[in-house]
PDB file of C-alpha atoms and ligand atoms in Angstrom:
ATOM      1  CA  MET A   1      96.184  93.530  94.424  1.00 57.00           C
ATOM      2  CA  GLU A   2      97.709  94.986  97.551  1.00 88.00           C
ATOM      3  CA  VAL A   3      99.922  92.234  98.794  1.00 95.00           C
ATOM      4  CA  GLY A   4     101.456  94.255 101.617  1.00 95.00           C
ATOM      5  CA  LYS A   5      98.064  95.023 103.079  1.00 95.00           C
ATOM      6  CA  ASN A   6      96.996  91.398 102.731  1.00 95.00           C
ATOM      7  CA  ILE A   7     100.045  90.270 104.677  1.00 97.00           C
ATOM      8  CA  VAL A   8      99.494  92.777 107.474  1.00 96.00           C
ATOM      9  CA  GLU A   9      95.889  91.580 107.832  1.00 96.00           C
ATOM     10  CA  PHE A  10      96.803  87.912 107.529  1.00 97.00           C
ATOM     11  CA  LYS A  11      99.490  88.140 110.198  1.00 96.00           C
ATOM     12  CA  LYS A  12      97.010  89.569 112.699  1.00 95.00           C
ATOM     13  CA  SER A  13      95.220  86.235 112.680  1.00 94.00           C
ATOM     14  CA  LEU A  14      98.381  84.177 113.225  1.00 97.00           C
ATOM     15  CA  PRO A  15      99.720  83.000 116.576  1.00 97.00           C
ATOM     16  CA  SER A  16     102.997  84.845 117.187  1.00 95.00           C
ATOM     17  CA  GLU A  17     105.113  81.669 117.140  1.00 96.00           C
ATOM     18  CA  VAL A  18     104.039  80.793 113.593  1.00 98.00           C
ATOM     19  CA  CYS A  19     106.506  81.894 110.920  1.00 98.00           C
ATOM     20  CA  LEU A  20     104.996  83.048 107.639  1.00 98.00           C
ATOM     21  CA  VAL A  21     106.721  82.086 104.404  1.00 98.00           C
ATOM     22  CA  ALA A  22     105.207  84.245 101.645  1.00 98.00           C
ATOM     23  CA  VAL A  23     105.124  81.976  98.609  1.00 98.00           C
ATOM     24  CA  SER A  24     105.907  84.270  95.691  1.00 97.00           C
ATOM     25  CA  LYS A  25     106.280  81.647  92.949  1.00 96.00           C
ATOM     26  CA  THR A  26     105.164  82.892  89.505  1.00 94.00           C
ATOM     27  CA  LYS A  27     104.733  86.412  90.944  1.00 95.00           C
ATOM     28  CA  PRO A  28     106.620  89.449  89.629  1.00 96.00           C
ATOM     29  CA  ASN A  29     109.194  91.414  91.622  1.00 97.00           C
ATOM     30  CA  GLU A  30     106.798  94.315  91.888  1.00 96.00           C
ATOM     31  CA  LEU A  31     104.415  92.319  94.103  1.00 96.00           C
ATOM     32  CA  ILE A  32     107.278  90.928  96.170  1.00 98.00           C
ATOM     33  CA  LEU A  33     108.502  94.484  96.781  1.00 97.00           C
ATOM     34  CA  ASP A  34     105.024  95.473  97.906  1.00 97.00           C
ATOM     35  CA  ALA A  35     105.279  92.792 100.586  1.00 97.00           C
ATOM     36  CA  TYR A  36     108.877  93.773 101.362  1.00 98.00           C
ATOM     37  CA  GLN A  37     107.761  97.363 101.944  1.00 97.00           C
ATOM     38  CA  ILE A  38     105.625  96.350 104.943  1.00 97.00           C
ATOM     39  CA  GLY A  39     108.437  94.294 106.418  1.00 97.00           C
ATOM     40  CA  GLN A  40     107.956  90.787 105.033  1.00 98.00           C
ATOM     41  CA  ARG A  41     111.417  89.230 104.577  1.00 98.00           C
ATOM     42  CA  ILE A  42     110.811  85.503 104.140  1.00 98.00           C
ATOM     43  CA  PHE A  43     109.763  84.382 100.660  1.00 98.00           C
ATOM     44  CA  GLY A  44     109.400  80.913  99.160  1.00 98.00           C
ATOM     45  CA  GLU A  45     109.960  79.794  95.587  1.00 98.00           C
ATOM     46  CA  ASN A  46     109.678  76.334  94.061  1.00 97.00           C
ATOM     47  CA  LYS A  47     111.870  76.640  90.947  1.00 98.00           C
ATOM     48  CA  VAL A  48     115.627  77.076  91.068  1.00 98.00           C
ATOM     49  CA  GLN A  49     115.769  79.335  88.019  1.00 98.00           C
ATOM     50  CA  ASP A  50     113.168  81.734  89.424  1.00 98.00           C
ATOM     51  CA  LEU A  51     114.766  81.685  92.858  1.00 98.00           C
ATOM     52  CA  VAL A  52     118.148  82.694  91.417  1.00 98.00           C
ATOM     53  CA  ALA A  53     116.669  85.419  89.216  1.00 98.00           C
ATOM     54  CA  LYS A  54     114.707  86.918  92.100  1.00 98.00           C
ATOM     55  CA  TYR A  55     117.662  86.680  94.484  1.00 98.00           C
ATOM     56  CA  GLU A  56     119.785  88.598  91.994  1.00 98.00           C
ATOM     57  CA  SER A  57     117.289  91.362  91.325  1.00 98.00           C
ATOM     58  CA  LEU A  58     115.731  91.958  94.758  1.00 98.00           C
ATOM     59  CA  PRO A  59     117.047  93.335  98.099  1.00 98.00           C
ATOM     60  CA  LYS A  60     119.755  91.183  99.635  1.00 98.00           C
ATOM     61  CA  ASP A  61     118.204  91.005 103.092  1.00 98.00           C
ATOM     62  CA  ILE A  62     115.369  88.839 101.773  1.00 98.00           C
ATOM     63  CA  GLU A  63     115.523  85.335 103.228  1.00 98.00           C
ATOM     64  CA  TRP A  64     114.826  82.934 100.396  1.00 98.00           C
ATOM     65  CA  HIS A  65     113.334  79.520 101.076  1.00 98.00           C
ATOM     66  CA  MET A  66     113.357  76.752  98.482  1.00 98.00           C
ATOM     67  CA  ILE A  67     110.027  75.018  99.039  1.00 98.00           C
ATOM     68  CA  GLY A  68     109.687  72.823  95.963  1.00 93.00           C
ATOM     69  CA  HIS A  69     111.196  69.593  94.745  1.00 96.00           C
ATOM     70  CA  LEU A  70     114.931  70.105  94.313  1.00 97.00           C
ATOM     71  CA  GLN A  71     117.016  68.256  91.729  1.00 97.00           C
ATOM     72  CA  ARG A  72     120.535  67.385  92.757  1.00 98.00           C
ATOM     73  CA  ASN A  73     122.157  68.946  89.699  1.00 98.00           C
ATOM     74  CA  LYS A  74     120.610  72.311  90.572  1.00 98.00           C
ATOM     75  CA  VAL A  75     121.667  72.573  94.212  1.00 98.00           C
ATOM     76  CA  LYS A  76     124.867  74.396  93.238  1.00 98.00           C
ATOM     77  CA  TYR A  77     122.959  77.396  91.888  1.00 98.00           C
ATOM     78  CA  ILE A  78     121.209  78.183  95.175  1.00 98.00           C
ATOM     79  CA  ALA A  79     123.820  76.926  97.675  1.00 98.00           C
ATOM     80  CA  PRO A  80     125.541  80.328  98.076  1.00 98.00           C
ATOM     81  CA  PHE A  81     122.451  82.127  99.372  1.00 98.00           C
ATOM     82  CA  VAL A  82     119.368  80.010 100.092  1.00 98.00           C
ATOM     83  CA  VAL A  83     118.342  80.325 103.753  1.00 98.00           C
ATOM     84  CA  LEU A  84     116.203  77.205 104.143  1.00 99.00           C
ATOM     85  CA  ILE A  85     115.589  74.196 101.889  1.00 98.00           C
ATOM     86  CA  HIS A  86     112.237  72.610 102.802  1.00 98.00           C
ATOM     87  CA  GLY A  87     112.116  69.651 100.458  1.00 96.00           C
ATOM     88  CA  VAL A  88     114.955  67.274 101.333  1.00 98.00           C
ATOM     89  CA  ASP A  89     113.503  63.949 100.265  1.00 97.00           C
ATOM     90  CA  SER A  90     116.545  61.677  99.891  1.00 97.00           C
ATOM     91  CA  ALA A  91     119.942  61.013 101.431  1.00 98.00           C
ATOM     92  CA  LYS A  92     121.517  61.574  98.020  1.00 98.00           C
ATOM     93  CA  LEU A  93     120.047  65.061  97.818  1.00 98.00           C
ATOM     94  CA  LEU A  94     121.251  65.819 101.339  1.00 98.00           C
ATOM     95  CA  ALA A  95     124.750  64.635 100.407  1.00 98.00           C
ATOM     96  CA  GLU A  96     124.786  66.998  97.441  1.00 98.00           C
ATOM     97  CA  ILE A  97     123.530  69.893  99.595  1.00 98.00           C
ATOM     98  CA  ASN A  98     126.306  69.125 102.075  1.00 98.00           C
ATOM     99  CA  LYS A  99     128.897  69.139  99.293  1.00 98.00           C
ATOM    100  CA  GLN A 100     127.741  72.447  97.833  1.00 98.00           C
ATOM    101  CA  ALA A 101     127.387  74.055 101.270  1.00 98.00           C
ATOM    102  CA  LEU A 102     130.996  73.110 102.005  1.00 98.00           C
ATOM    103  CA  LYS A 103     132.101  74.727  98.746  1.00 98.00           C
ATOM    104  CA  ALA A 104     130.139  77.860  99.609  1.00 98.00           C
ATOM    105  CA  ASN A 105     131.628  77.783 103.101  1.00 98.00           C
ATOM    106  CA  ARG A 106     128.189  77.663 104.705  1.00 98.00           C
ATOM    107  CA  ILE A 107     126.165  75.535 107.072  1.00 98.00           C
ATOM    108  CA  GLN A 108     122.961  74.960 105.115  1.00 98.00           C
ATOM    109  CA  ALA A 109     119.708  74.812 107.059  1.00 98.00           C
ATOM    110  CA  VAL A 110     117.275  72.209 105.731  1.00 99.00           C
ATOM    111  CA  LEU A 111     114.016  70.449 106.547  1.00 98.00           C
ATOM    112  CA  LEU A 112     113.365  66.801 105.829  1.00 98.00           C
ATOM    113  CA  GLN A 113     110.221  66.414 103.747  1.00 98.00           C
ATOM    114  CA  ILE A 114     108.054  63.579 105.006  1.00 98.00           C
ATOM    115  CA  HIS A 115     105.517  61.846 102.793  1.00 97.00           C
ATOM    116  CA  ILE A 116     102.253  62.112 104.704  1.00 95.00           C
ATOM    117  CA  ALA A 117      99.696  62.406 101.896  1.00 92.00           C
ATOM    118  CA  GLN A 118      97.817  59.612 100.214  1.00 85.00           C
ATOM    119  CA  GLU A 119      98.680  60.888  96.763  1.00 80.00           C
ATOM    120  CA  GLU A 120     101.567  59.102  95.089  1.00 75.00           C
ATOM    121  CA  SER A 121     102.646  62.323  93.437  1.00 73.00           C
ATOM    122  CA  LYS A 122     103.857  64.054  96.570  1.00 73.00           C
ATOM    123  CA  PHE A 123     107.545  63.645  97.361  1.00 87.00           C
ATOM    124  CA  GLY A 124     108.974  62.737 100.715  1.00 95.00           C
ATOM    125  CA  LEU A 125     110.671  60.333 103.058  1.00 97.00           C
ATOM    126  CA  SER A 126     108.994  57.711 105.206  1.00 96.00           C
ATOM    127  CA  PHE A 127     109.332  58.135 108.963  1.00 97.00           C
ATOM    128  CA  SER A 128     111.950  55.391 109.124  1.00 98.00           C
ATOM    129  CA  GLU A 129     113.995  56.892 106.281  1.00 98.00           C
ATOM    130  CA  ALA A 130     113.905  60.249 108.052  1.00 98.00           C
ATOM    131  CA  GLU A 131     115.035  58.661 111.323  1.00 98.00           C
ATOM    132  CA  GLU A 132     117.944  57.048 109.540  1.00 98.00           C
ATOM    133  CA  ILE A 133     119.059  60.402 108.106  1.00 98.00           C
ATOM    134  CA  LEU A 134     118.651  62.142 111.470  1.00 98.00           C
ATOM    135  CA  ASN A 135     120.819  59.489 113.085  1.00 98.00           C
ATOM    136  CA  ASP A 136     123.422  59.755 110.335  1.00 98.00           C
ATOM    137  CA  ARG A 137     123.592  63.499 110.903  1.00 98.00           C
ATOM    138  CA  LYS A 138     123.871  63.002 114.636  1.00 98.00           C
ATOM    139  CA  ASN A 139     126.750  60.596 114.045  1.00 98.00           C
ATOM    140  CA  GLY A 140     128.680  63.245 112.172  1.00 98.00           C
ATOM    141  CA  ASN A 141     127.655  62.777 108.560  1.00 98.00           C
ATOM    142  CA  TYR A 142     126.667  65.804 106.459  1.00 98.00           C
ATOM    143  CA  PRO A 143     128.645  68.246 108.652  1.00 98.00           C
ATOM    144  CA  ASN A 144     127.728  71.246 106.511  1.00 98.00           C
ATOM    145  CA  VAL A 145     123.986  70.856 106.904  1.00 98.00           C
ATOM    146  CA  LYS A 146     121.786  71.632 109.859  1.00 98.00           C
ATOM    147  CA  ILE A 147     118.541  69.676 109.913  1.00 98.00           C
ATOM    148  CA  GLU A 148     116.259  72.246 111.527  1.00 98.00           C
ATOM    149  CA  GLY A 149     113.054  70.340 111.275  1.00 98.00           C
ATOM    150  CA  LEU A 150     110.426  68.642 109.140  1.00 98.00           C
ATOM    151  CA  MET A 151     108.086  69.572 106.312  1.00 98.00           C
ATOM    152  CA  GLY A 152     104.969  67.869 105.034  1.00 97.00           C
ATOM    153  CA  MET A 153     102.147  68.374 102.566  1.00 96.00           C
ATOM    154  CA  ALA A 154      98.729  66.931 103.255  1.00 96.00           C
ATOM    155  CA  THR A 155      96.463  65.345 100.678  1.00 94.00           C
ATOM    156  CA  ASN A 156      94.646  67.926  98.589  1.00 92.00           C
ATOM    157  CA  SER A 157      91.241  67.018  99.975  1.00 90.00           C
ATOM    158  CA  ASP A 158      88.105  68.739 101.213  1.00 90.00           C
ATOM    159  CA  ASP A 159      87.849  66.081 103.895  1.00 93.00           C
ATOM    160  CA  GLN A 160      89.206  67.843 106.970  1.00 93.00           C
ATOM    161  CA  ASN A 161      89.504  64.520 108.779  1.00 96.00           C
ATOM    162  CA  VAL A 162      92.008  63.236 106.242  1.00 96.00           C
ATOM    163  CA  VAL A 163      94.085  66.414 106.388  1.00 97.00           C
ATOM    164  CA  ASN A 164      93.873  66.518 110.178  1.00 98.00           C
ATOM    165  CA  LYS A 165      95.035  62.933 110.508  1.00 97.00           C
ATOM    166  CA  GLU A 166      98.028  63.470 108.211  1.00 97.00           C
ATOM    167  CA  PHE A 167      99.210  66.613 109.990  1.00 98.00           C
ATOM    168  CA  SER A 168      98.653  64.967 113.341  1.00 98.00           C
ATOM    169  CA  ASN A 169     100.820  61.983 112.325  1.00 98.00           C
ATOM    170  CA  LEU A 170     103.655  64.287 111.334  1.00 98.00           C
ATOM    171  CA  HIS A 171     103.279  66.324 114.514  1.00 98.00           C
ATOM    172  CA  ASN A 172     103.594  63.177 116.596  1.00 98.00           C
ATOM    173  CA  PHE A 173     106.738  62.160 114.759  1.00 98.00           C
ATOM    174  CA  TYR A 174     108.131  65.667 115.240  1.00 98.00           C
ATOM    175  CA  LYS A 175     107.408  65.622 118.969  1.00 98.00           C
ATOM    176  CA  LYS A 176     109.014  62.221 119.334  1.00 98.00           C
ATOM    177  CA  ASN A 177     112.276  63.346 117.713  1.00 98.00           C
ATOM    178  CA  LYS A 178     112.438  67.036 118.545  1.00 98.00           C
ATOM    179  CA  ASP A 179     114.652  66.874 121.613  1.00 98.00           C
ATOM    180  CA  GLU A 180     116.969  64.110 120.503  1.00 98.00           C
ATOM    181  CA  PHE A 181     117.786  65.808 117.216  1.00 98.00           C
ATOM    182  CA  ALA A 182     117.326  69.461 118.263  1.00 98.00           C
ATOM    183  CA  LEU A 183     114.525  70.120 115.785  1.00 98.00           C
ATOM    184  CA  SER A 184     112.781  73.483 115.979  1.00 98.00           C
ATOM    185  CA  THR A 185     110.725  73.850 112.801  1.00 98.00           C
ATOM    186  CA  LEU A 186     107.599  72.052 111.655  1.00 98.00           C
ATOM    187  CA  SER A 187     106.645  73.388 108.205  1.00 98.00           C
ATOM    188  CA  MET A 188     103.035  72.407 107.446  1.00 98.00           C
ATOM    189  CA  GLY A 189     100.143  74.299 105.954  1.00 98.00           C
ATOM    190  CA  MET A 190      99.294  76.197 102.766  1.00 97.00           C
ATOM    191  CA  SER A 191      96.400  78.507 101.875  1.00 96.00           C
ATOM    192  CA  GLY A 192      93.807  75.734 101.965  1.00 95.00           C
ATOM    193  CA  ASP A 193      94.851  73.950 105.131  1.00 96.00           C
ATOM    194  CA  TYR A 194      96.989  76.191 107.350  1.00 98.00           C
ATOM    195  CA  ASN A 195      94.390  76.367 110.114  1.00 97.00           C
ATOM    196  CA  VAL A 196      94.366  72.600 110.448  1.00 97.00           C
ATOM    197  CA  ALA A 197      98.174  72.605 110.315  1.00 98.00           C
ATOM    198  CA  ILE A 198      98.515  75.188 113.095  1.00 98.00           C
ATOM    199  CA  ALA A 199      96.027  73.262 115.219  1.00 98.00           C
ATOM    200  CA  ASN A 200      98.428  70.338 114.803  1.00 98.00           C
ATOM    201  CA  GLY A 201     101.529  72.166 115.957  1.00 98.00           C
ATOM    202  CA  SER A 202     102.849  73.745 112.772  1.00 98.00           C
ATOM    203  CA  ASN A 203     105.150  76.697 113.424  1.00 98.00           C
ATOM    204  CA  MET A 204     105.915  77.541 109.789  1.00 98.00           C
ATOM    205  CA  ILE A 205     103.266  77.980 107.113  1.00 98.00           C
ATOM    206  CA  ARG A 206     103.814  78.474 103.385  1.00 98.00           C
ATOM    207  CA  ILE A 207     101.137  80.763 101.983  1.00 98.00           C
ATOM    208  CA  GLY A 208     100.836  81.780  98.337  1.00 97.00           C
ATOM    209  CA  SER A 209      97.427  82.390  96.792  1.00 96.00           C
ATOM    210  CA  THR A 210      95.784  83.820  99.921  1.00 96.00           C
ATOM    211  CA  LEU A 211      98.349  86.630  99.913  1.00 96.00           C
ATOM    212  CA  PHE A 212      99.212  87.060  96.245  1.00 94.00           C
ATOM    213  CA  GLY A 213      96.025  85.949  94.508  1.00 84.00           C
ATOM    214  CA  ALA A 214      95.620  82.946  92.252  1.00 75.00           C
ATOM    215  CA  ARG A 215      98.720  81.883  90.367  1.00 66.00           C
ATOM    216  CA  ASN A 216      99.229  82.826  86.739  1.00 60.00           C
ATOM    217  CA  TYR A 217     101.189  80.009  85.134  1.00 57.00           C
TER     218      TYR A 217
HETATM  219  C1  PLP B   1     102.758  76.634  95.996  1.00 52.54           C
HETATM  220  C2  PLP B   1     103.160  76.040  97.291  1.00 52.54           C
HETATM  221  C3  PLP B   1     102.642  76.514  98.500  1.00 52.54           C
HETATM  222  C4  PLP B   1     101.610  77.626  98.582  1.00 52.54           C
HETATM  223  O1  PLP B   1     100.396  77.216  98.084  1.00 52.54           O
HETATM  224  P1  PLP B   1      99.055  78.122  98.215  1.00 52.54           P
HETATM  225  O2  PLP B   1      97.966  77.143  98.151  1.00 52.54           O
HETATM  226  O3  PLP B   1      99.083  79.077  97.091  1.00 52.54           O
HETATM  227  O4  PLP B   1      99.130  78.810  99.531  1.00 52.54           O
HETATM  228  C5  PLP B   1     103.084  75.926  99.668  1.00 52.54           C
HETATM  229  N1  PLP B   1     103.994  74.932  99.662  1.00 52.54           N
HETATM  230  C6  PLP B   1     104.526  74.449  98.528  1.00 52.54           C
HETATM  231  C7  PLP B   1     105.513  73.347  98.600  1.00 52.54           C
HETATM  232  C8  PLP B   1     104.125  74.978  97.301  1.00 52.54           C
HETATM  233  O5  PLP B   1     104.647  74.485  96.171  1.00 52.54           O
END
């Protein structure tokens, strides 16, 4: 599988303002380096242990994104280096990120994950919970975090109308709050639904299997 070539081809079809996070979870360093070779620098992982191991063994100019559910007791392991945390789904988690970022002497960029899907299993904040956190940040809480934007995962459904509606709801919320809270990133879209996400204003997509092939768990 030639990941580098896949990425070059894939990027040709993307609008220039859309940032590609290459989701390398479960994939070996060898494939990540193939992507690195053609200039890809942003990679996403969903497990803290894997993220740390890959950070330690791969080139240091890779920008690592934590895209999965993050447990509070594990924030400390990634706080020194992680570039963007996509899945902030509680004020308690944000408080812990702030604490560890302070220790690491960093301002940690994060996205608030909003629950937009119908499935119960997907994590995330409601719109009103997110607004509360954005206001808290604006009022000076969590000084060592920068809330750069929002992230959402649509229902895993073949019904494009469902997916479209969910992304559209999140886009509207993003537009409503963008200026007041200086948000610049809307992370929506994976291999199966990135076209719908981009049509709904996404400017960051998280793509795994389309680039790397099906996952081997
Ligand atoms: C695995 C994963 C992706 C990528 O999924 P693909 O369908 O392989 O593109 C995107 N976002 C999150 C949060 C993931 O866990």
